[in-house]
Short mmCIF file of C-alpha atoms in Angstrom, two decimals:
data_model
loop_
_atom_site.label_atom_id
_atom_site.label_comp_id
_atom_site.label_asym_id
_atom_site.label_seq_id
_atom_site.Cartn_x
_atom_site.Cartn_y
_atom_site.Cartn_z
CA UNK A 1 26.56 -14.39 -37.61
CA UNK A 2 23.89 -14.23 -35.29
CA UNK A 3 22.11 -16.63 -33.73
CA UNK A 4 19.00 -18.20 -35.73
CA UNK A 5 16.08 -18.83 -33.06
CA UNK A 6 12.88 -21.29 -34.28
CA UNK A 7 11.48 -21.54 -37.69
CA UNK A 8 8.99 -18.94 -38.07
CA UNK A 9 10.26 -16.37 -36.04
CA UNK A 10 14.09 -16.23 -36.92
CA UNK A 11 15.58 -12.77 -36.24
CA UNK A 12 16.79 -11.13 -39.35
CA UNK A 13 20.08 -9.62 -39.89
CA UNK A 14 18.29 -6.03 -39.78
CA UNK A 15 16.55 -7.12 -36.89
CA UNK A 16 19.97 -8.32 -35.17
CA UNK A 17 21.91 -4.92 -36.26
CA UNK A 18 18.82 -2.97 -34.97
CA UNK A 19 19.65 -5.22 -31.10
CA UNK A 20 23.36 -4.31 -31.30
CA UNK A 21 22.75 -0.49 -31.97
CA UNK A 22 20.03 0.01 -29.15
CA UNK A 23 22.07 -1.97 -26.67
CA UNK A 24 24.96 0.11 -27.35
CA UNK A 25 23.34 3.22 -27.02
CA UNK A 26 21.91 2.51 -23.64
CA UNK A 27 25.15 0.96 -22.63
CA UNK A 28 26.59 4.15 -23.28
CA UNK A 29 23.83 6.01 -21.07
CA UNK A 30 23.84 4.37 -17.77
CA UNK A 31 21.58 5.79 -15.03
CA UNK A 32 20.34 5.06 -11.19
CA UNK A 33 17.30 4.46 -9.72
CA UNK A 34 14.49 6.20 -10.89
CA UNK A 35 16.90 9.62 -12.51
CA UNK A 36 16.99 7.86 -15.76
CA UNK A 37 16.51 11.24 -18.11
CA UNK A 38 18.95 10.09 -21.16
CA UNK A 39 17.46 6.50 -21.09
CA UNK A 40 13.93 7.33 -20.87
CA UNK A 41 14.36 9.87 -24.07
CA UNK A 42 16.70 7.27 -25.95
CA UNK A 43 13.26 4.83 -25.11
CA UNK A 44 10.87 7.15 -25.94
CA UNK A 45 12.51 7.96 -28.94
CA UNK A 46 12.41 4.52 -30.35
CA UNK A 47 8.62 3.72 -29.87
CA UNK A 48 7.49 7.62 -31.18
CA UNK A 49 7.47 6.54 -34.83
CA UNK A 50 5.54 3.14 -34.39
CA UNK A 51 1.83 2.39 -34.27
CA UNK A 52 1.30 2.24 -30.35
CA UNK A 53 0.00 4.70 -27.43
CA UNK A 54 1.91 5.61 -24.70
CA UNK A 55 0.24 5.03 -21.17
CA UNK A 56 1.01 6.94 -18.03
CA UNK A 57 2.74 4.85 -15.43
CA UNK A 58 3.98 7.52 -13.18
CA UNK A 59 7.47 9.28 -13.29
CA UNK A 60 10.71 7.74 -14.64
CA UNK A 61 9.01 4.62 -16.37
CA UNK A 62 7.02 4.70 -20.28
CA UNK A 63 4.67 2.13 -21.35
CA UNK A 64 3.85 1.69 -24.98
CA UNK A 65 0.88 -0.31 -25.95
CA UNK A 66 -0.50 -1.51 -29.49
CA UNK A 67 -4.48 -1.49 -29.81
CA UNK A 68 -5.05 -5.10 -31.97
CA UNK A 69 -9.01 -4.94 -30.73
CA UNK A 70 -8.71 -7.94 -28.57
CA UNK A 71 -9.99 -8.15 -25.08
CA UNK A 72 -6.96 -8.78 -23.23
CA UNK A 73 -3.78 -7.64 -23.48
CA UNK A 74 0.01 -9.34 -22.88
CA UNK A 75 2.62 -7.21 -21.06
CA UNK A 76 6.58 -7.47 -21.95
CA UNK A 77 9.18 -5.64 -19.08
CA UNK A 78 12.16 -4.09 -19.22
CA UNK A 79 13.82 -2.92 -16.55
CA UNK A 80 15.96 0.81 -17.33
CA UNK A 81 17.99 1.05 -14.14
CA UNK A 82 22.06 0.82 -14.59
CA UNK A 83 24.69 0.28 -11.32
CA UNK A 84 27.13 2.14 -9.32
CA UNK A 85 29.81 0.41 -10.79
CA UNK A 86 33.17 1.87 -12.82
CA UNK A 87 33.27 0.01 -15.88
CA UNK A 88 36.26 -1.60 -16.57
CA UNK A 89 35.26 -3.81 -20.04
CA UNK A 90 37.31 -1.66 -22.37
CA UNK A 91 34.51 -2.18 -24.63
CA UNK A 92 34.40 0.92 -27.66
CA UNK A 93 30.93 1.09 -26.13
CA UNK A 94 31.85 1.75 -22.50
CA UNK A 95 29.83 3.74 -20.28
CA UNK A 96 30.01 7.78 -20.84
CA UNK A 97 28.70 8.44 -17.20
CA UNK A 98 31.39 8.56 -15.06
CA UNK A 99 30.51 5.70 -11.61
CA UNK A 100 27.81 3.97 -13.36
CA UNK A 101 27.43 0.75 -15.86
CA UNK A 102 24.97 -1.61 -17.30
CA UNK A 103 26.76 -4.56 -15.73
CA UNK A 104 23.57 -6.68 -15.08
CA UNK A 105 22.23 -6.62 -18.42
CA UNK A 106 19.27 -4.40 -17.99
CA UNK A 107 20.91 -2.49 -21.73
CA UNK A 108 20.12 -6.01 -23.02
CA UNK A 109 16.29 -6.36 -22.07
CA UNK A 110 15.72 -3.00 -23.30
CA UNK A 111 16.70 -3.75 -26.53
CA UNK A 112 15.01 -7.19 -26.79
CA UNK A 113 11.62 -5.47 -25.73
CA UNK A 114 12.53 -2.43 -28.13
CA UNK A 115 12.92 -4.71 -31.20
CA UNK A 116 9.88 -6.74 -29.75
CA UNK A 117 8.23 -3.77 -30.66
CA UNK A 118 9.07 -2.78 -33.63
CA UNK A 119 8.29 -6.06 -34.31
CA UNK A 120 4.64 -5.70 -33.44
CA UNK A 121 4.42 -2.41 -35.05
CA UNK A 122 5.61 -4.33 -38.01
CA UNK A 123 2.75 -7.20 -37.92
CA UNK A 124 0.10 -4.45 -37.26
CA UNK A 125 0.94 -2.84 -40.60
CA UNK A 126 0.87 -6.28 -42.33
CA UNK A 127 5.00 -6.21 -43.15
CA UNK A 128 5.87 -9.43 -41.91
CA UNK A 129 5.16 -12.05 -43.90
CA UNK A 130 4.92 -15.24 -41.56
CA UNK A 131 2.46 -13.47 -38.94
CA UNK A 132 -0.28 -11.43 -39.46
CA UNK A 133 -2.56 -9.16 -36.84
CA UNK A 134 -5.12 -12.10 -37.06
CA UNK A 135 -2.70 -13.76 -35.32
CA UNK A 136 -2.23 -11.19 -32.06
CA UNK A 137 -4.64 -13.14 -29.94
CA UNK A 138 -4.62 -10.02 -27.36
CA UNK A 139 -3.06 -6.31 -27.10
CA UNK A 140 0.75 -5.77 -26.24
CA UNK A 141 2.01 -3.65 -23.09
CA UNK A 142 5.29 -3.04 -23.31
CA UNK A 143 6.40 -1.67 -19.82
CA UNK A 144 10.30 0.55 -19.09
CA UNK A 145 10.40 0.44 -15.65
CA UNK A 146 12.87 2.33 -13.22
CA UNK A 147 14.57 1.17 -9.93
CA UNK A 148 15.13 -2.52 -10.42
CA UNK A 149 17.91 -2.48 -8.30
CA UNK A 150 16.99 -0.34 -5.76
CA UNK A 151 13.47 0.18 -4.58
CA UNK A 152 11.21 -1.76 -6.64
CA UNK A 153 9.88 0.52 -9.07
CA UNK A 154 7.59 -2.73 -10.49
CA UNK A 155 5.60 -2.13 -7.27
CA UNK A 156 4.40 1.49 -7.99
CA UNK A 157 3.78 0.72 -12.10
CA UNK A 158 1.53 -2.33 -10.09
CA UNK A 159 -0.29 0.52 -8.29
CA UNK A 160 -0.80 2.86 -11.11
CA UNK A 161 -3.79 0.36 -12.33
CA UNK A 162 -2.10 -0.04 -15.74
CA UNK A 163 -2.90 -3.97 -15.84
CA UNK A 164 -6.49 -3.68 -15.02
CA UNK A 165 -6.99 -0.88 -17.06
CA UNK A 166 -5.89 -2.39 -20.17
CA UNK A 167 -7.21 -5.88 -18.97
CA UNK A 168 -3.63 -7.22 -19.16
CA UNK A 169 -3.86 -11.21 -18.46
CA UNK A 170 -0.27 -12.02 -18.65
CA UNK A 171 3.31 -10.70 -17.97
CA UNK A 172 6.45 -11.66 -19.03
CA UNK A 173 10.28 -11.02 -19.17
CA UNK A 174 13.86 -12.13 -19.13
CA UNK A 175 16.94 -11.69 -16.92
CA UNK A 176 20.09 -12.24 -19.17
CA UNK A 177 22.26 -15.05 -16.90
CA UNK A 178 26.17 -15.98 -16.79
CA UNK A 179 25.63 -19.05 -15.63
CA UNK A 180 24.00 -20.72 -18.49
CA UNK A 181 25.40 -21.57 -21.41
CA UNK A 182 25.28 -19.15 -24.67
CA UNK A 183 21.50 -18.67 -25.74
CA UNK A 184 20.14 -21.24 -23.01
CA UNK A 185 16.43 -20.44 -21.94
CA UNK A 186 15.38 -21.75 -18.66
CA UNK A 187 12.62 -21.36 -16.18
CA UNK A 188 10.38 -23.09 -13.87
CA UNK A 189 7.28 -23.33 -12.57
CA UNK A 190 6.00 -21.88 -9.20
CA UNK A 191 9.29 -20.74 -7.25
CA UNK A 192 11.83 -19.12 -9.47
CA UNK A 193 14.09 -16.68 -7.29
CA UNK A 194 13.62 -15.87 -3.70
CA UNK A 195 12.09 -13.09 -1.41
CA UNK A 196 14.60 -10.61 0.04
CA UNK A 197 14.87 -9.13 3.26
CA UNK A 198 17.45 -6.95 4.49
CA UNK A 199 17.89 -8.26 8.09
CA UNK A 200 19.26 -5.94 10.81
CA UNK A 201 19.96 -6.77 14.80
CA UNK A 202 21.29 -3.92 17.11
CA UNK A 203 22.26 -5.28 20.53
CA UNK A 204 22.17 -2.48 22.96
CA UNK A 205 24.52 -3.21 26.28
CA UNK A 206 26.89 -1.40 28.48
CA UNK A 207 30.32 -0.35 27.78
CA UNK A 208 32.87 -1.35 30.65
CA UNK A 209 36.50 -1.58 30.96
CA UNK A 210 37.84 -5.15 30.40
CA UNK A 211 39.05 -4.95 33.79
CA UNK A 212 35.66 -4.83 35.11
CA UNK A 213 34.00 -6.95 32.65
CA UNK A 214 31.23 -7.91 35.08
CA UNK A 215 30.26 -4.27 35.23
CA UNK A 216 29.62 -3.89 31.60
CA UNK A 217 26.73 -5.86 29.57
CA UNK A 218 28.29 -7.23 26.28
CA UNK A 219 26.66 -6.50 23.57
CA UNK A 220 29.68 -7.66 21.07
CA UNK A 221 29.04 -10.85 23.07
CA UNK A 222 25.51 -11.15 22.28
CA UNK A 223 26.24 -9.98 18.40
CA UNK A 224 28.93 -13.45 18.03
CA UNK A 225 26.24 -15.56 19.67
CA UNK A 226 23.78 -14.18 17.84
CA UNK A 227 25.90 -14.65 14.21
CA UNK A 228 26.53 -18.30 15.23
CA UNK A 229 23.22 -19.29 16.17
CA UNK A 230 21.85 -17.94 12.68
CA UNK A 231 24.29 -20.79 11.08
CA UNK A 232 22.29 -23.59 12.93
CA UNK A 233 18.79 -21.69 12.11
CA UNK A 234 19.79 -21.50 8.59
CA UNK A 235 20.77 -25.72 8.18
CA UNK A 236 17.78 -26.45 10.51
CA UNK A 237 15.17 -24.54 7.60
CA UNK A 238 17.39 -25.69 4.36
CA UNK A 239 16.25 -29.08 5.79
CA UNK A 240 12.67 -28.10 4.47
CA UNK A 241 13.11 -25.98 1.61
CA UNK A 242 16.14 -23.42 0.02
CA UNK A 243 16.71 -20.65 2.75
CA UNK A 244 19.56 -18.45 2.91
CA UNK A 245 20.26 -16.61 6.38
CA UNK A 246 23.40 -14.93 6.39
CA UNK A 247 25.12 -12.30 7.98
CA UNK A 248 27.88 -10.22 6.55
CA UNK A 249 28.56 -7.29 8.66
CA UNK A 250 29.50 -6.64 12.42
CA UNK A 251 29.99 -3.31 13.70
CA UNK A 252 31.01 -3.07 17.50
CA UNK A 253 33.16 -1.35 20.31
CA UNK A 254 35.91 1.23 19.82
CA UNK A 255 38.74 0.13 21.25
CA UNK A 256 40.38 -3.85 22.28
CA UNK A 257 40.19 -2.81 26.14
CA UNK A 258 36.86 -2.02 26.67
CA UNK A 259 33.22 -4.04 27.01
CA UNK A 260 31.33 -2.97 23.55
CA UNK A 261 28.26 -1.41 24.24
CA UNK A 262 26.65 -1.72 21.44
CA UNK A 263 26.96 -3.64 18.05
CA UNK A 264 25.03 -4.02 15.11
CA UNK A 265 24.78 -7.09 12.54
CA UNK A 266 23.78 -6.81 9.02
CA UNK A 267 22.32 -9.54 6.56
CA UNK A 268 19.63 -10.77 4.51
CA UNK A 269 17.37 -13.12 4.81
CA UNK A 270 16.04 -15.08 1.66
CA UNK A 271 13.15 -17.33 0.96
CA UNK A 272 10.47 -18.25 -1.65
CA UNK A 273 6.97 -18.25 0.49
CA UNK A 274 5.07 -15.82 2.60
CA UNK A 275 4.63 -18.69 5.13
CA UNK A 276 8.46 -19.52 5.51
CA UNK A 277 9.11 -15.22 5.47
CA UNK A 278 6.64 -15.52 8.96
CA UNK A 279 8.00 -18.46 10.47
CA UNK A 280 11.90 -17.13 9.50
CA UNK A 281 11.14 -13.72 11.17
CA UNK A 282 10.22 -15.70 14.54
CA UNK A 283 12.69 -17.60 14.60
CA UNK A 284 15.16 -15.49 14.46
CA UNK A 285 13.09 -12.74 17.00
CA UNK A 286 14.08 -15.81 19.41
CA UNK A 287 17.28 -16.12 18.34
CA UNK A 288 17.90 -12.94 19.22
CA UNK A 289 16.22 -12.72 21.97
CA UNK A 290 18.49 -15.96 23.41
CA UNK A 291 21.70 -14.11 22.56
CA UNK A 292 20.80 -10.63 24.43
CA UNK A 293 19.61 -12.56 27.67
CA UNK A 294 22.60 -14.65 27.94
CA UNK A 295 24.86 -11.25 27.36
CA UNK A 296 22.23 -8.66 29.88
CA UNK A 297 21.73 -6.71 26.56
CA UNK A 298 18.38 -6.24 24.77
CA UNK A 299 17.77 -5.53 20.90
CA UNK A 300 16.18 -4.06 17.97
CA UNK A 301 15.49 -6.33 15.53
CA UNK A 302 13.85 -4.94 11.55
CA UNK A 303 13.23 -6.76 8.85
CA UNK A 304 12.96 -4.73 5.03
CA UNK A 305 10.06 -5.34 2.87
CA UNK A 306 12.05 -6.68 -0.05
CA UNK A 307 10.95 -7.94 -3.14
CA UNK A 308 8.44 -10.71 -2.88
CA UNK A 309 9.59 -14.36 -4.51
CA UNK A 310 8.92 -14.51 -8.36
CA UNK A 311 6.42 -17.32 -8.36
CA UNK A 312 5.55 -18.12 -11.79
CA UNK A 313 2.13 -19.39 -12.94
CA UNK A 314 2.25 -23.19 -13.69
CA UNK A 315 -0.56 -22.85 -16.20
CA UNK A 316 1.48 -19.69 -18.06
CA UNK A 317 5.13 -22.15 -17.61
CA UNK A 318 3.55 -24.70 -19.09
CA UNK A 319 2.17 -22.92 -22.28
CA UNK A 320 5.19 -21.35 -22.56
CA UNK A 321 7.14 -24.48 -22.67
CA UNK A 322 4.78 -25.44 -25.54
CA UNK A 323 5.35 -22.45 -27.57
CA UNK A 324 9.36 -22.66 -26.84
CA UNK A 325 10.72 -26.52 -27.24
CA UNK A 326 13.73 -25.45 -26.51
CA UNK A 327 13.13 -24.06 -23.13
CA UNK A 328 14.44 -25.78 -20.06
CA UNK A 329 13.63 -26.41 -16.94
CA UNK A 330 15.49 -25.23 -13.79
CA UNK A 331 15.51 -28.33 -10.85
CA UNK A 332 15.91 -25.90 -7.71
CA UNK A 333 15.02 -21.66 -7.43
CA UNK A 334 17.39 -19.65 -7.05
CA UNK A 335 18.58 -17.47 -4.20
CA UNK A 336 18.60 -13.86 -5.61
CA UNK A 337 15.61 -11.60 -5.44
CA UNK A 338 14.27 -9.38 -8.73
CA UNK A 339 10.99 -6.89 -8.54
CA UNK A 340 9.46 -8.25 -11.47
CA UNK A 341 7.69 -10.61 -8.60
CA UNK A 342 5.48 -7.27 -8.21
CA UNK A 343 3.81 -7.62 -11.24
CA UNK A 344 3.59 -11.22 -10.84
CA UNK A 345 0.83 -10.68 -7.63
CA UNK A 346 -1.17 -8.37 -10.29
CA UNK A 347 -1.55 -11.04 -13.24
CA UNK A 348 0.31 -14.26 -13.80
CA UNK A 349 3.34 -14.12 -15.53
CA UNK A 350 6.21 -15.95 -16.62
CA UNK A 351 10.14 -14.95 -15.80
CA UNK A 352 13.03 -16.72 -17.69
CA UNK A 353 16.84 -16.81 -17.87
CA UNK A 354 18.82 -16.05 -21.06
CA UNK A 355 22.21 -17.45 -20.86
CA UNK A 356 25.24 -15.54 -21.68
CA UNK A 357 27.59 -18.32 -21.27
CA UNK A 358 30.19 -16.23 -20.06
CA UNK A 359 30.45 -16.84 -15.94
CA UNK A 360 31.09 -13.22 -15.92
CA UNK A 361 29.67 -12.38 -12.84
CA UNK A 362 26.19 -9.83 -12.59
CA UNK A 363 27.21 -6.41 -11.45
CA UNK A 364 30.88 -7.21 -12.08
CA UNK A 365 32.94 -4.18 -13.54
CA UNK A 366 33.78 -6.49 -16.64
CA UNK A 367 30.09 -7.65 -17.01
CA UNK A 368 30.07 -8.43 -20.99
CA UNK A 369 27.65 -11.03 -23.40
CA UNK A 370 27.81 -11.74 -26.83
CA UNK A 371 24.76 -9.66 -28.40
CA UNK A 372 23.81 -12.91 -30.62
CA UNK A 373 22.01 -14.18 -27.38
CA UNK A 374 19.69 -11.06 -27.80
CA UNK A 375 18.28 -12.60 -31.16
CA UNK A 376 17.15 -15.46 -28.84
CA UNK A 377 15.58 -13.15 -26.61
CA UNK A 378 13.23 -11.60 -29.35
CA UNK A 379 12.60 -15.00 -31.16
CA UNK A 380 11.23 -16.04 -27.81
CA UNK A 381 8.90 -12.83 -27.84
CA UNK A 382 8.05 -12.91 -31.15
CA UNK A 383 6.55 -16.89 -29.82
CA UNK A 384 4.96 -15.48 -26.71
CA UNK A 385 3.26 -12.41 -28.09
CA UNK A 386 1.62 -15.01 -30.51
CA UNK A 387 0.78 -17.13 -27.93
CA UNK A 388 -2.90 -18.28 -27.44
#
């Protein structure tokens, strides 16, 4: 039985079959990146019979939007983009491309934003009885967008113009979560989930035999000093606000006798302002700076772009917690990044966590949910779409 979601806007069983079968399908298609062919057809497919326009927003992502006359116009994303992962669920609906899986639910937000739309294909020909068009306070974008995982392919639908265009006022979409409990919606306001930076230190010395130590300039040396001092950065800036600086790969030297002339340390750094992202970078410029001097090495230090943190509107959060009673509210952000923060520096907008209750890990082989928490997803659209 699937799960019933509100009063007005309970999913019907034809509505909760219609979930299951897209998410399956897509499950079965799982694609990288922005080379998403079978997706973006299974997609397109969908949306070609209902009452909407498509609007360019560049290669490997489809927008759909429905014309109700208004002024402004609400957005809905999806992200399309599957993992290099072997799936190992057993499910009858397993994965049919060899080295690649759904296993961080992005099959599951396409098929709550799919049914969203038929949904308001449905209300725009007057075929739902509870809501009618006079009720679609603006115009819906419904955005498929590629390289979640990898790039941010939010970014470059962002620069297409698409929001302006359409005079799109307000964004939003889910992330289906393991660590809340079956159909659980949560948010918060301002600082959701963190910026993230892919940190990388080389420490260029001189090799040496062991024998003559003194001769060589220790750049293994400067790499541990380095990795240890990042500990006490980290606890000194968690004293102001969640920060994550960690480290999680040394590379150094070739053999055990011998003065490594080189090493390199990989890690990211993670926090939720633009302020802290500027002060973080310095600090840890010095900290590296400290660890080559004391060695006789210098360094290169680069910091990735990343996403930016997914900061949502307190006005938006707090209309949307009016419009869903039964949404609740995260005490702390969380430390993993997502690209929908691109969109999110365009127009305010709103992010929120569906639980799957599971604990199954995201981008585990045996990532699974229990499709009834989809039918929460689209009862929470159905609410936000109708938003005033």
């Amino acid at each position: 039985m699937a799960l019933q979601t509100c009063d007005k806007m309970l999913c019907t069983n034809r509505e909760h079959d219609e979930l299951v079968r897209m998410r399956r399908a897509l499950h079965r298609i799982p694609e990288l990146d922005d080379d998403l062919p079978e997706t973006l057809a299974f997609v397109r497919h969908e949306l070609e019979g209902l009452s909407c326009s498509f609007v360019d927003v560049g290669p490997s992502a489809l927008a759909a939007w429905f014309d109700f006359g208004r002024t402004e116009t609400v957005a809905i994303r999806a992200d399309m983009d599957a993992l290099p992962i072997t799936e190992a669920t057993g499910a009858t609906f397993a994965s049919t491309h060899p080295g690649c899986m759904h296993a961080c639910g992005h099959d599951g937000h396409m098929a709550m934003a799919l049914a969203a739309a038929q949904w308001v294909d449905a209300v725009r020909s007057g075929l739902v009885a509870e809501v009618s068009a006079a009720d679609m306070h603006r115009n819906v974008l419904f955005v498929f967008q590629p390289a979640e995982e990898t790039t941010g392919g939010a970014r470059r639908i962002c620069e297409t113009g698409v929001f302006e265009h359409l005079n799109a006022t307000r964004i939003f979409g889910f992330h289906l979560w393991p660590d809340l409990p079956h159909g659980a919606v949560t948010t918060r306001s301002g600082a959701l989930l963190a910026r993230s930076s892919e940190t990388t230190v080389v420490f260029h010395g001189r090799s040496s035999h062991i024998a003559k130590w003194r001769d060589g300039r220790d750049a293994l040396g400067a790499a541990a000093r380095f990795v240890v001092g990042s500990k006490w950065l980290s606890r000194r800036f968690e004293q102001e606000e969640p920060f994550v600086l960690r480290f999680g790969h040394l590379e150094a030297g070739s053999v055990r006798n011998a003065i490594a002339g080189e090493a390199r340390v990989e890690g990211s750094l993670r926090v939720f302002s633009d302020e802290m992202f500027a002060r973080a970078q310095e600090a840890v410029r010095e900290l590296a700076q400290t660890a080559a001097d004391e060695e006789g090495c210098t360094f290169t230090l680069t910091f990735s772009d990343g996403y930016p943190p997914v900061l949502n509107d307190a006005d938006l959060t707090e209309r949307v917690r009016v419009a869903l009673p039964e949404l609740s509210l995260l005490p702390e952000p969380l430390l993993i990044a997502e690209d929908f923060s691109f969109y999110q520096r365009v127009l305010p907008g709103v992010f929120m966590l569906l639980g799957t209750g599971t604990g199954i890990p995201l981008h585990a082989d045996t990532f699974q949910f229990d499709e009834d928490v989809l039918d929460v997803g689209l009862g929470a659209y159905k609410r936000l779409l109708t938003m005033a």
